[in-house]
XYZ file of C-alpha atoms in Angstrom:
690
model
C 43.106 18.037 -21.674
C 45.847 15.354 -21.734
C 45.179 12.677 -24.367
C 45.278 9.695 -21.836
C 42.912 11.677 -19.699
C 40.539 12.361 -22.605
C 40.405 8.646 -23.219
C 39.996 7.701 -19.541
C 36.845 10.121 -19.226
C 35.010 7.896 -21.533
C 34.779 5.494 -18.450
C 34.352 2.370 -20.442
C 35.206 -1.027 -18.656
C 35.705 -4.225 -20.343
C 34.182 -7.779 -19.275
C 37.384 -8.224 -16.982
C 36.890 -5.417 -15.127
C 39.875 -3.500 -16.672
C 39.377 -0.059 -18.458
C 39.104 0.098 -22.216
C 42.170 2.331 -21.809
C 44.267 -0.257 -20.365
C 43.311 -2.673 -23.188
C 43.947 -0.159 -25.634
C 47.352 0.588 -24.254
C 48.581 -2.360 -26.049
C 47.519 -1.296 -29.387
C 48.745 2.418 -29.047
C 52.419 3.452 -28.847
C 53.488 4.245 -25.183
C 53.114 7.708 -24.266
C 54.541 9.864 -21.384
C 51.910 10.782 -18.623
C 52.596 14.277 -19.167
C 52.001 14.167 -23.012
C 49.537 16.829 -24.389
C 48.885 18.263 -27.689
C 50.119 21.668 -26.799
C 53.650 20.377 -25.916
C 54.265 19.340 -29.360
C 54.348 21.095 -32.878
C 52.119 19.037 -35.123
C 51.610 19.360 -38.699
C 48.038 19.771 -39.917
C 47.915 16.480 -41.445
C 49.399 14.914 -38.110
C 46.252 16.629 -36.016
C 43.881 15.543 -38.676
C 45.190 11.755 -38.414
C 45.148 12.061 -34.726
C 41.720 13.129 -34.696
C 40.516 10.322 -37.158
C 42.199 7.887 -34.739
C 40.259 9.371 -31.904
C 37.063 9.044 -33.632
C 37.660 5.490 -34.891
C 38.434 4.786 -31.151
C 35.609 6.356 -29.938
C 33.435 4.382 -32.137
C 34.852 1.176 -31.528
C 34.324 1.768 -27.962
C 30.770 2.820 -28.128
C 29.832 -0.067 -30.744
C 31.821 -3.090 -29.604
C 29.360 -5.710 -28.170
C 28.862 -5.947 -24.588
C 28.511 -9.289 -22.705
C 25.284 -10.244 -21.451
C 24.699 -10.085 -17.598
C 23.193 -13.245 -16.290
C 20.340 -13.239 -13.890
C 22.484 -15.053 -11.305
C 25.754 -16.509 -10.556
C 26.272 -18.921 -13.497
C 28.774 -20.913 -10.991
C 25.677 -21.326 -8.549
C 22.263 -21.791 -10.900
C 20.458 -23.751 -8.189
C 20.328 -23.936 -4.589
C 19.855 -26.945 -2.177
C 16.375 -27.239 -0.440
C 16.839 -27.180 3.217
C 20.338 -28.208 2.817
C 19.798 -31.424 0.807
C 22.360 -31.297 -1.799
C 20.225 -33.824 -3.810
C 17.209 -31.501 -3.960
C 17.486 -28.109 -5.603
C 15.313 -25.106 -6.597
C 15.911 -22.115 -8.907
C 18.674 -19.810 -7.830
C 16.092 -16.889 -9.038
C 13.932 -17.576 -6.025
C 14.233 -15.795 -2.865
C 13.000 -18.612 -0.726
C 11.742 -22.049 -1.409
C 8.405 -20.942 -2.332
C 8.016 -21.920 -5.952
C 6.429 -19.384 -8.767
C 3.010 -19.905 -9.435
C 1.958 -16.934 -11.843
C 3.950 -14.223 -13.453
C 1.077 -11.894 -14.203
C -1.711 -11.903 -11.707
C -4.375 -11.828 -14.486
C -2.931 -14.945 -16.359
C -3.701 -18.004 -14.049
C -5.383 -20.028 -17.040
C -4.744 -20.477 -20.697
C -7.730 -18.630 -21.612
C -6.430 -15.776 -19.413
C -3.255 -15.832 -21.352
C -4.976 -15.505 -24.695
C -7.040 -12.826 -23.345
C -3.958 -10.877 -22.506
C -2.654 -11.240 -25.842
C -6.003 -10.006 -27.183
C -5.818 -6.972 -25.262
C -2.262 -6.127 -26.326
C -2.726 -7.044 -30.325
C -6.547 -6.749 -30.885
C -6.796 -6.732 -34.584
C -3.090 -7.859 -34.991
C -1.948 -10.941 -36.522
C -2.561 -14.285 -34.430
C -2.501 -17.458 -36.530
C -0.897 -17.671 -39.946
C -1.309 -20.306 -42.768
C -0.495 -20.444 -46.384
C -1.010 -22.591 -49.464
C 1.512 -23.930 -51.528
C 3.798 -21.158 -53.596
C 1.879 -18.463 -51.756
C 2.542 -16.147 -48.964
C 1.086 -16.415 -45.422
C -2.357 -15.271 -44.679
C -3.294 -14.291 -41.105
C -6.142 -14.547 -38.672
C -6.202 -11.631 -36.173
C -6.545 -12.149 -32.506
C -9.966 -10.462 -32.728
C -11.461 -13.042 -35.288
C -9.696 -16.111 -33.343
C -11.727 -15.031 -30.131
C -14.844 -14.684 -32.061
C -14.508 -17.878 -33.917
C -13.663 -19.646 -30.551
C -16.582 -18.238 -29.060
C -18.780 -19.370 -31.934
C -17.526 -22.911 -32.093
C -17.638 -23.240 -28.551
C -21.413 -22.349 -28.687
C -21.763 -24.846 -31.301
C -20.419 -27.577 -29.168
C -22.634 -26.700 -26.256
C -25.550 -26.822 -28.684
C -24.593 -30.325 -29.565
C -24.851 -31.454 -26.183
C -21.616 -30.610 -24.493
C -21.597 -29.684 -20.929
C -19.493 -26.424 -19.971
C -17.418 -28.162 -17.121
C -13.958 -29.746 -16.970
C -15.354 -33.115 -17.010
C -16.646 -32.608 -20.578
C -13.781 -34.163 -22.794
C -13.799 -33.298 -26.419
C -11.356 -35.100 -28.925
C -9.333 -33.427 -31.396
C -7.672 -35.484 -34.456
C -5.784 -33.238 -36.883
C -2.500 -31.855 -37.932
C -1.188 -28.398 -36.566
C -3.341 -25.696 -38.344
C -5.216 -22.844 -37.102
C -8.535 -24.408 -36.534
C -6.559 -26.807 -33.930
C -5.957 -23.641 -31.822
C -9.432 -22.264 -32.195
C -10.745 -25.362 -31.118
C -8.624 -25.665 -28.191
C -9.576 -22.187 -27.084
C -13.191 -22.851 -27.915
C -13.036 -25.726 -25.176
C -11.291 -23.569 -22.733
C -13.817 -20.677 -23.181
C -16.603 -22.920 -21.868
C -14.333 -24.940 -19.306
C -14.361 -27.926 -21.158
C -11.144 -30.217 -21.476
C -9.367 -30.984 -24.984
C -8.036 -34.538 -25.644
C -5.576 -34.391 -28.485
C -5.538 -37.645 -30.613
C -2.954 -38.673 -33.177
C -2.348 -41.075 -35.961
C 0.556 -43.268 -34.575
C -1.790 -44.326 -31.501
C -2.884 -47.337 -33.169
C -6.183 -48.939 -33.144
C -6.157 -50.162 -29.395
C -4.925 -47.133 -27.995
C -7.452 -45.056 -29.781
C -10.154 -46.994 -28.825
C -8.629 -46.979 -25.214
C -8.591 -43.270 -24.976
C -12.202 -42.568 -26.409
C -13.586 -45.027 -23.974
C -11.505 -43.760 -21.145
C -12.574 -40.303 -21.518
C -15.872 -41.252 -22.552
C -15.431 -38.784 -25.570
C -18.712 -38.468 -27.726
C -17.367 -35.449 -29.753
C -14.261 -35.238 -31.865
C -13.178 -32.590 -34.143
C -11.056 -33.966 -37.146
C -9.450 -32.223 -40.135
C -9.836 -34.752 -42.978
C -12.356 -37.524 -44.082
C -9.772 -40.211 -43.634
C -9.413 -39.455 -39.986
C -13.231 -39.573 -39.627
C -13.455 -42.957 -41.699
C -10.946 -44.363 -39.020
C -13.270 -43.267 -36.116
C -16.330 -44.393 -37.688
C -14.787 -47.953 -38.198
C -14.540 -48.173 -34.533
C -17.909 -47.172 -34.022
C -19.215 -49.741 -36.629
C -17.465 -52.278 -34.602
C -19.147 -51.452 -31.580
C -15.918 -50.504 -29.515
C -16.772 -47.101 -29.082
C -20.194 -46.701 -27.909
C -20.111 -43.301 -26.650
C -18.970 -41.622 -29.794
C -21.931 -39.799 -31.518
C -20.745 -36.638 -33.356
C -17.746 -35.676 -35.750
C -16.961 -32.109 -36.865
C -14.705 -31.897 -39.893
C -12.533 -28.719 -40.811
C -12.471 -30.090 -44.734
C -15.102 -30.760 -46.835
C -16.458 -34.481 -46.920
C -18.298 -36.892 -49.367
C -22.024 -37.827 -49.102
C -20.802 -41.164 -48.727
C -19.144 -40.331 -45.420
C -22.445 -38.653 -44.215
C -24.596 -41.734 -44.996
C -22.119 -44.090 -43.429
C -22.085 -41.897 -40.240
C -26.039 -41.946 -40.182
C -25.928 -45.763 -40.449
C -24.010 -46.006 -37.264
C -25.381 -43.281 -35.219
C -22.759 -40.710 -35.753
C -23.727 -37.271 -36.770
C -21.360 -35.589 -39.014
C -20.733 -31.843 -39.436
C -18.684 -29.314 -41.028
C -17.403 -26.118 -39.778
C -19.216 -23.690 -42.502
C -16.877 -21.562 -44.791
C -17.749 -18.149 -43.291
C -16.366 -19.622 -39.975
C -13.192 -21.171 -41.250
C -11.992 -20.133 -44.511
C -8.613 -20.488 -43.628
C 1.385 -49.576 -24.953
C -1.879 -48.079 -23.799
C -1.520 -44.352 -23.711
C -1.989 -42.525 -20.595
C -4.326 -39.784 -20.177
C -2.185 -37.192 -18.250
C -4.439 -34.792 -16.495
C -2.803 -31.108 -16.957
C -4.475 -28.220 -15.386
C -4.555 -24.504 -16.353
C -2.540 -23.739 -13.189
C 0.512 -26.222 -14.478
C 0.379 -24.461 -17.834
C 0.213 -20.929 -16.199
C 2.985 -21.689 -13.704
C 5.329 -23.371 -16.244
C 4.890 -20.552 -18.828
C 5.388 -17.869 -16.170
C 8.708 -19.637 -15.003
C 10.200 -19.147 -18.466
C 8.957 -15.763 -18.563
C 10.738 -15.102 -15.044
C 13.966 -16.684 -16.079
C 14.294 -14.292 -19.425
C 13.106 -11.346 -17.337
C 15.137 -8.313 -17.955
C 17.122 -10.205 -20.620
C 14.636 -11.283 -23.428
C 11.099 -10.072 -24.098
C 8.485 -11.343 -26.774
C 7.160 -8.588 -28.568
C 4.216 -8.375 -30.801
C 5.875 -8.627 -33.989
C 7.452 -11.872 -33.059
C 6.255 -15.120 -34.893
C 6.979 -18.785 -34.134
C 6.578 -21.599 -36.752
C 4.218 -24.352 -35.555
C 5.186 -27.771 -36.965
C 5.757 -30.023 -34.256
C 2.535 -32.092 -32.802
C 0.100 -30.104 -31.052
C -0.772 -33.152 -29.026
C 2.225 -32.640 -26.993
C 2.930 -30.112 -24.508
C 6.081 -28.728 -25.813
C 4.673 -27.041 -28.901
C 1.519 -25.929 -26.707
C 3.585 -24.083 -24.210
C 5.684 -22.235 -26.863
C 2.137 -21.134 -28.463
C 0.804 -20.009 -25.193
C 3.758 -18.085 -24.491
C 3.426 -16.460 -27.833
C -0.184 -15.705 -27.032
C 0.324 -14.112 -23.751
C 2.474 -11.372 -25.377
C 0.365 -10.801 -28.510
C 2.827 -12.397 -30.816
C 1.898 -14.544 -34.013
C 2.226 -18.349 -34.785
C 2.368 -19.558 -38.374
C 1.625 -23.129 -39.267
C 3.483 -25.238 -41.649
C 1.795 -26.618 -44.494
C 1.401 -30.074 -43.128
C 4.125 -31.581 -45.210
C 7.291 -32.007 -43.150
C 9.414 -32.197 -46.407
C 8.243 -28.447 -47.366
C 9.237 -27.362 -43.886
C 12.285 -25.277 -44.832
C 10.116 -23.510 -47.625
C 7.859 -22.640 -44.997
C 10.427 -21.327 -42.862
C 12.017 -19.160 -45.393
C 8.622 -17.753 -46.335
C 7.639 -17.053 -42.851
C 10.706 -15.736 -41.404
C 10.069 -16.776 -37.668
C 11.923 -15.120 -34.844
C 11.000 -18.234 -32.721
C 12.005 -21.561 -33.719
C 11.153 -24.718 -31.236
C 13.034 -27.752 -32.260
C 13.936 -31.258 -31.358
C 17.714 -32.443 -31.334
C 17.174 -34.509 -34.572
C 16.371 -31.431 -36.397
C 19.410 -29.420 -35.088
C 21.312 -32.403 -35.841
C 20.343 -32.387 -39.555
C 20.957 -28.892 -39.911
C 24.455 -29.123 -38.552
C 25.227 -32.192 -40.903
C 23.988 -30.193 -43.821
C 26.158 -27.169 -42.885
C 29.462 -29.222 -42.395
C 28.471 -31.529 -45.343
C 28.280 -28.455 -47.902
C 31.618 -27.325 -47.296
C 33.902 -29.702 -49.251
C 37.198 -27.749 -49.970
C 39.874 -28.040 -47.228
C 40.602 -24.146 -47.442
C 36.746 -23.373 -46.736
C 36.457 -26.086 -44.083
C 39.442 -24.548 -42.387
C 37.885 -21.170 -42.550
C 34.540 -22.097 -41.172
C 35.988 -23.648 -38.221
C 38.294 -20.741 -37.824
C 35.427 -18.428 -37.783
C 33.242 -21.008 -35.697
C 36.096 -20.761 -32.975
C 35.947 -16.988 -32.926
C 32.201 -16.757 -32.610
C 32.443 -19.175 -29.849
C 34.988 -17.311 -27.982
C 32.803 -14.404 -28.139
C 30.059 -16.825 -26.556
C 32.391 -17.726 -24.058
C 32.682 -14.009 -22.812
C 28.691 -13.767 -22.942
C 28.364 -11.968 -26.382
C 25.523 -13.286 -28.642
C 25.152 -11.229 -31.865
C 24.763 -12.011 -35.558
C 26.652 -8.680 -37.212
C 30.161 -9.715 -36.592
C 32.533 -9.848 -39.664
C 32.136 -13.473 -39.542
C 28.486 -13.451 -39.905
C 28.476 -10.995 -42.702
C 31.351 -13.196 -44.717
C 30.206 -16.773 -43.953
C 27.254 -17.254 -41.733
C 24.818 -14.757 -43.333
C 23.760 -17.677 -45.925
C 23.142 -20.221 -43.326
C 21.011 -17.630 -41.041
C 19.188 -16.717 -44.194
C 18.083 -20.505 -44.897
C 16.078 -20.090 -41.733
C 14.555 -16.958 -42.687
C 17.193 -14.417 -41.256
C 15.072 -13.098 -38.409
C 15.796 -15.767 -35.755
C 16.079 -14.213 -32.211
C 15.456 -17.626 -30.151
C 15.742 -21.442 -30.660
C 14.431 -23.666 -27.724
C 15.541 -27.438 -28.003
C 13.976 -30.133 -26.079
C 12.617 -33.803 -26.045
C 16.072 -35.177 -25.752
C 19.720 -34.229 -25.045
C 21.791 -32.802 -27.914
C 25.213 -33.015 -28.755
C 27.389 -30.319 -26.990
C 29.409 -30.231 -30.370
C 26.240 -29.538 -32.481
C 24.804 -27.074 -29.910
C 28.029 -25.105 -29.657
C 28.490 -25.053 -33.212
C 24.944 -23.765 -33.975
C 25.054 -21.147 -31.626
C 28.113 -19.643 -33.082
C 26.831 -19.906 -36.704
C 23.016 -19.071 -36.265
C 23.731 -16.109 -34.260
C 20.931 -16.104 -31.821
C 20.114 -17.361 -28.444
C 19.751 -21.372 -28.139
C 18.116 -22.380 -25.089
C 18.062 -26.224 -23.884
C 15.264 -27.359 -21.671
C 14.224 -30.646 -20.076
C 10.876 -32.280 -19.120
C 7.987 -34.092 -19.748
C 4.091 -34.080 -20.235
C 3.653 -34.967 -16.631
C 5.465 -31.770 -15.712
C 3.930 -29.960 -18.227
C 6.549 -29.747 -20.806
C 9.509 -28.412 -18.801
C 11.332 -28.553 -15.392
C 14.659 -27.058 -16.225
C 15.936 -24.477 -18.590
C 19.260 -22.886 -19.483
C 20.228 -19.670 -17.751
C 20.649 -16.601 -20.022
C 24.367 -15.992 -20.293
C 25.539 -19.438 -19.732
C 26.201 -20.651 -23.214
C 27.961 -23.882 -22.289
C 26.691 -27.333 -23.407
C 26.440 -30.525 -21.932
C 23.624 -30.038 -19.723
C 19.979 -28.882 -19.624
C 19.955 -25.855 -17.021
C 18.840 -25.431 -13.821
C 15.543 -25.797 -12.232
C 12.665 -23.674 -13.502
C 11.307 -21.270 -10.703
C 8.017 -23.531 -10.575
C 9.494 -26.735 -9.467
C 12.175 -28.521 -7.286
C 14.094 -31.287 -8.829
C 15.658 -33.991 -6.613
C 17.850 -37.230 -7.700
C 17.079 -40.541 -5.856
C 19.025 -43.708 -5.668
C 18.800 -46.301 -8.264
C 20.773 -49.113 -6.174
C 20.735 -51.684 -8.877
C 22.616 -49.379 -11.335
C 24.953 -48.155 -8.740
C 23.315 -44.341 -9.056
C 23.180 -42.736 -5.405
C 22.073 -39.383 -4.682
C 24.783 -38.880 -2.131
C 27.129 -38.816 -5.351
C 24.927 -36.329 -7.165
C 23.447 -38.935 -9.431
C 19.937 -40.994 -9.710
C 16.420 -40.899 -10.936
C 15.051 -37.301 -11.695
C 12.242 -36.295 -9.713
C 10.132 -33.327 -9.482
C 7.674 -31.558 -7.439
C 5.785 -28.230 -7.763
C 2.873 -26.289 -9.568
C 3.837 -27.667 -12.828
C 3.234 -31.160 -11.945
C 0.078 -32.911 -13.183
C -2.772 -34.227 -11.190
C -2.531 -37.941 -12.296
C -3.548 -40.247 -14.968
C -7.431 -40.020 -15.816
C -9.229 -42.966 -14.410
C -5.754 -44.984 -13.610
C -5.072 -45.017 -9.943
C -2.351 -47.719 -10.489
C -0.312 -45.741 -13.140
C -0.693 -42.603 -11.011
C 0.706 -44.277 -7.712
C 3.693 -45.660 -9.966
C 4.528 -42.024 -10.908
C 3.486 -39.864 -8.129
C 4.632 -40.707 -4.813
C 2.886 -40.051 -1.409
C 5.074 -36.864 -1.188
C 3.833 -35.306 -4.664
C 7.264 -36.353 -6.335
C 6.808 -37.016 -9.941
C 9.408 -39.923 -10.799
C 10.636 -39.143 -14.246
C 12.430 -42.457 -15.150
C 15.374 -40.381 -16.355
C 18.728 -40.668 -14.781
C 20.172 -37.575 -13.919
C 23.552 -35.744 -12.549
C 23.985 -32.726 -10.750
C 26.840 -30.606 -11.906
C 29.177 -28.243 -9.722
C 27.450 -25.200 -11.037
C 23.896 -26.492 -10.059
C 22.754 -27.489 -13.506
C 21.385 -31.004 -14.500
C 22.791 -33.301 -17.075
C 20.809 -36.097 -18.420
C 22.661 -39.535 -18.412
C 19.770 -41.352 -20.061
C 16.330 -42.828 -19.852
C 15.944 -45.483 -17.106
C 13.653 -47.650 -18.619
C 15.802 -48.042 -21.865
C 18.784 -49.099 -19.857
C 19.572 -52.816 -20.349
C 22.337 -55.340 -19.434
C 24.588 -57.420 -21.564
C 25.215 -60.944 -20.876
C 28.601 -60.149 -18.595
C 26.701 -57.466 -16.413
C 27.570 -54.219 -18.348
C 24.898 -51.548 -18.187
C 24.091 -49.996 -21.761
C 22.494 -46.758 -22.209
C 21.359 -47.089 -26.107
C 20.341 -43.369 -26.472
C 23.753 -41.840 -25.368
C 25.497 -44.096 -27.773
C 22.897 -43.306 -30.628
C 23.612 -39.614 -29.868
C 27.314 -40.211 -30.250
C 26.943 -42.026 -33.840
C 24.854 -39.656 -35.236
C 27.909 -37.403 -35.500
C 29.378 -39.627 -38.187
C 28.978 -38.108 -41.530
C 27.601 -41.029 -43.495
C 24.985 -41.709 -40.563
C 21.293 -39.906 -40.363
C 19.580 -42.569 -38.095
C 20.683 -45.097 -35.859
C 18.900 -47.866 -33.671
C 21.588 -49.438 -31.172
C 20.445 -52.824 -29.862
C 21.532 -55.389 -26.901
C 20.260 -58.219 -25.530
C 21.080 -59.946 -21.817
C 21.913 -63.144 -23.499
C 24.425 -61.465 -25.985
C 27.774 -60.081 -24.658
C 27.921 -57.121 -27.401
C 25.697 -54.576 -29.367
C 24.581 -54.582 -32.698
C 22.934 -51.553 -34.638
C 20.708 -50.625 -37.648
C 21.802 -47.615 -39.436
C 19.812 -45.275 -41.913
C 22.727 -43.870 -44.127
C 22.158 -40.014 -44.984
C 20.999 -40.128 -48.679
C 22.374 -36.502 -49.255
C 26.097 -37.435 -48.537
C 26.222 -41.169 -48.566
C 26.968 -41.769 -52.523
C 29.734 -39.106 -52.374
C 31.091 -40.386 -49.007
C 31.424 -44.000 -50.565
C 32.792 -42.481 -53.800
C 35.756 -40.802 -51.875
C 36.422 -44.507 -50.661
C 36.686 -45.700 -54.116
C 33.159 -47.480 -53.983
C 30.616 -46.629 -56.371
C 26.891 -47.232 -56.560
C 23.449 -45.957 -55.897
C 22.255 -45.575 -52.775
C 20.350 -48.835 -52.326
C 23.370 -50.816 -53.923
C 25.601 -49.200 -51.322
C 23.426 -50.158 -48.381
C 23.938 -53.780 -49.445
C 27.453 -53.627 -49.997
C 29.610 -55.194 -47.377
C 32.838 -53.132 -48.069
C 30.671 -50.055 -47.389
C 29.269 -51.414 -44.140
C 32.770 -52.112 -42.961
C 33.766 -48.553 -43.638
C 30.819 -47.208 -41.935
C 31.488 -49.267 -39.127
C 34.952 -48.255 -38.884
C 33.839 -44.537 -39.043
C 31.376 -45.167 -36.144
C 34.078 -46.871 -33.935
C 36.168 -44.010 -34.520
C 33.903 -41.364 -33.676
C 32.719 -43.444 -30.704
C 36.217 -43.923 -29.302
C 36.746 -39.998 -29.681
C 33.686 -39.462 -27.739
C 34.754 -41.770 -25.029
C 32.704 -44.825 -25.579
C 33.953 -47.996 -23.715
C 34.578 -50.977 -25.910
C 31.352 -52.783 -24.839
C 29.373 -49.535 -25.759
C 30.507 -49.782 -29.519
C 28.612 -51.863 -31.912
C 30.003 -54.861 -33.211
C 28.055 -55.208 -36.372
C 25.328 -53.359 -38.190
C 22.475 -53.522 -40.794
C 22.341 -50.623 -43.296
C 18.642 -49.756 -44.220
C 17.615 -47.699 -47.023
C 14.556 -46.194 -45.698
C 14.040 -43.572 -42.991
C 12.630 -44.018 -39.628
C 9.532 -41.916 -39.754
C 6.444 -41.301 -37.797
C 4.136 -42.408 -40.555
C 5.879 -45.839 -40.845
C 5.449 -46.152 -36.817
C 9.186 -46.157 -35.984
C 9.141 -42.580 -34.394
C 7.063 -40.672 -32.134
C 5.252 -37.767 -33.159
C 8.061 -35.758 -31.173
C 10.556 -37.837 -33.365
C 11.925 -40.124 -30.628
C 12.669 -43.753 -31.881
C 9.940 -46.268 -30.950
C 12.230 -48.843 -29.560
C 9.896 -51.662 -29.186
C 8.658 -51.100 -32.815
C 12.159 -50.720 -34.162
C 13.106 -54.152 -32.482
C 10.029 -55.865 -33.870
C 10.550 -54.575 -37.352
C 14.199 -55.502 -37.759
C 13.956 -58.753 -35.642
C 15.107 -60.822 -38.607
C 18.175 -58.601 -39.228
C 18.916 -58.687 -35.413
C 18.709 -62.361 -35.286
C 20.810 -62.695 -38.533
C 23.537 -60.417 -36.941
C 23.931 -62.561 -33.710
C 23.671 -65.920 -35.672
C 26.675 -64.853 -37.918
C 28.662 -63.854 -35.164
C 28.164 -66.876 -33.129
C 29.153 -69.152 -35.925
């Protein structure tokens, strides 16, 4: 057989449709078409060399990475509904009928867990660890048994087995949280999550709104805060507290005096503004989970061996949707120790394959990677390797076994356990620069989604094979998404811009006992008005412009989207957190910046300024340097002059959930930030007006 015919017989084709032979011709000397081994007299060493070349060529052709075949045309990821370009559905659907269930036997969260139980049986389900120790696991069978026993106990204490029975849970992420949730679902009861940052008034509002008599807690301090409300007479329905942890005799006596029974789950069972009560149904959760499974169909499958790390608040739907997806396939969920500063140690120990994140955490990972490379040569090598991996991504190849992974990125991947297959980022838009960089360095699938509690976590999701950045994907198969006019902000649906509205099986029923707010959020046609501003891109994906309610005007009439500006400024090396503030009576913006303690001192030293972290925060020369750096980054990102901050205050303490400046999903509490920094804000405006 002729040499070229032999190669052509392998029948491999490249991503561009050309044969591998055509591509290989550029690497091999030109040979006549009539060339054959019999036409030449070759020495044994030449024949051996030619055979070695043929073997290497075959190995390369067989093992080279293949691009991912996307499930739809990536240039048309969503389809107009009835010809309306402003209203779109997933291109994965054959018609306008939205997806309700993926598996016929999983129409409730209880059904999904039962499916996982059938798959995994005695396999591991929920993981926990003590400091410095490996993870311990509770099996699916044990979880189901404990949920049954706890649910029976709730009934024995007067709870009714119907959806109108609300049971509160006031605890950090831990296995007992999930078991308590399943206990409620086993007997058709509804779970109401409570969390620390609600505040006194909001906590009382929820307890009374849902007429909650039973609350499950983790620690004594949370039980004490609930008893305080009862003692004041503001939560009359509260009559029983169940604690995961041991508690004192004093707490028991305090409860007895105010008519609250306090119980502990026995060791044999567990050894291991006013808020709105969004009513989420089992059907909402099933359709949302099913839609993600549908998008990943034939491309990515959750296996029984997969494990997710649980650290995002279970009081929010994002984390709970991740867990339901894992349970449905018999996979595992490992909980962090409850201390966010130990999260990276938990991740290294657990070695998760699934990693749900929010953009703030990915920004932090990005900053640590870039900040750790100090020499110009290593920095140049890092960026070259990233560009090579990004080139593979653009052709649809996602892998973690390239030469660049082995030489450069393996330590980065090992810092996150070394087993990651899937990362999902949600909660807020992420910088395209950060997303593209991490897709290259981490060597795993990173998807971006968008949604809110009222649509059961998600309404759009990245399409497999589309590794571009700057959008949040196309509509999920369970929902339609449309944009509506916002005339006073000059956003019009005819231009592909406007407020994002959602309708479908994942949209909630409304707010509990609050018809006014329900009417403001759900219109007569069933469309959920999100309050977010979006833009349709030519390929049918959605880009988030900003949060409608956070947009404000300056005194000269310019509209400001502060979260967009903050996302830009967090790309500055010395900046860890930033809060951008404006006033309709002022003509410019100011900011509050928390410098990154890991790089700030060295960054200032490079500019000839020496001092401790706290001293540098008070140094006017440092403030000027930070402001110049932020302005330069803002200009490079395309911020207009009026979108740039003109003055700032350097604050030495991080915004956090514990100090009330971040929500449990790590979003800024803008009202609280304005209140806390009101003095500094007033001082900056006074100084500039002098």
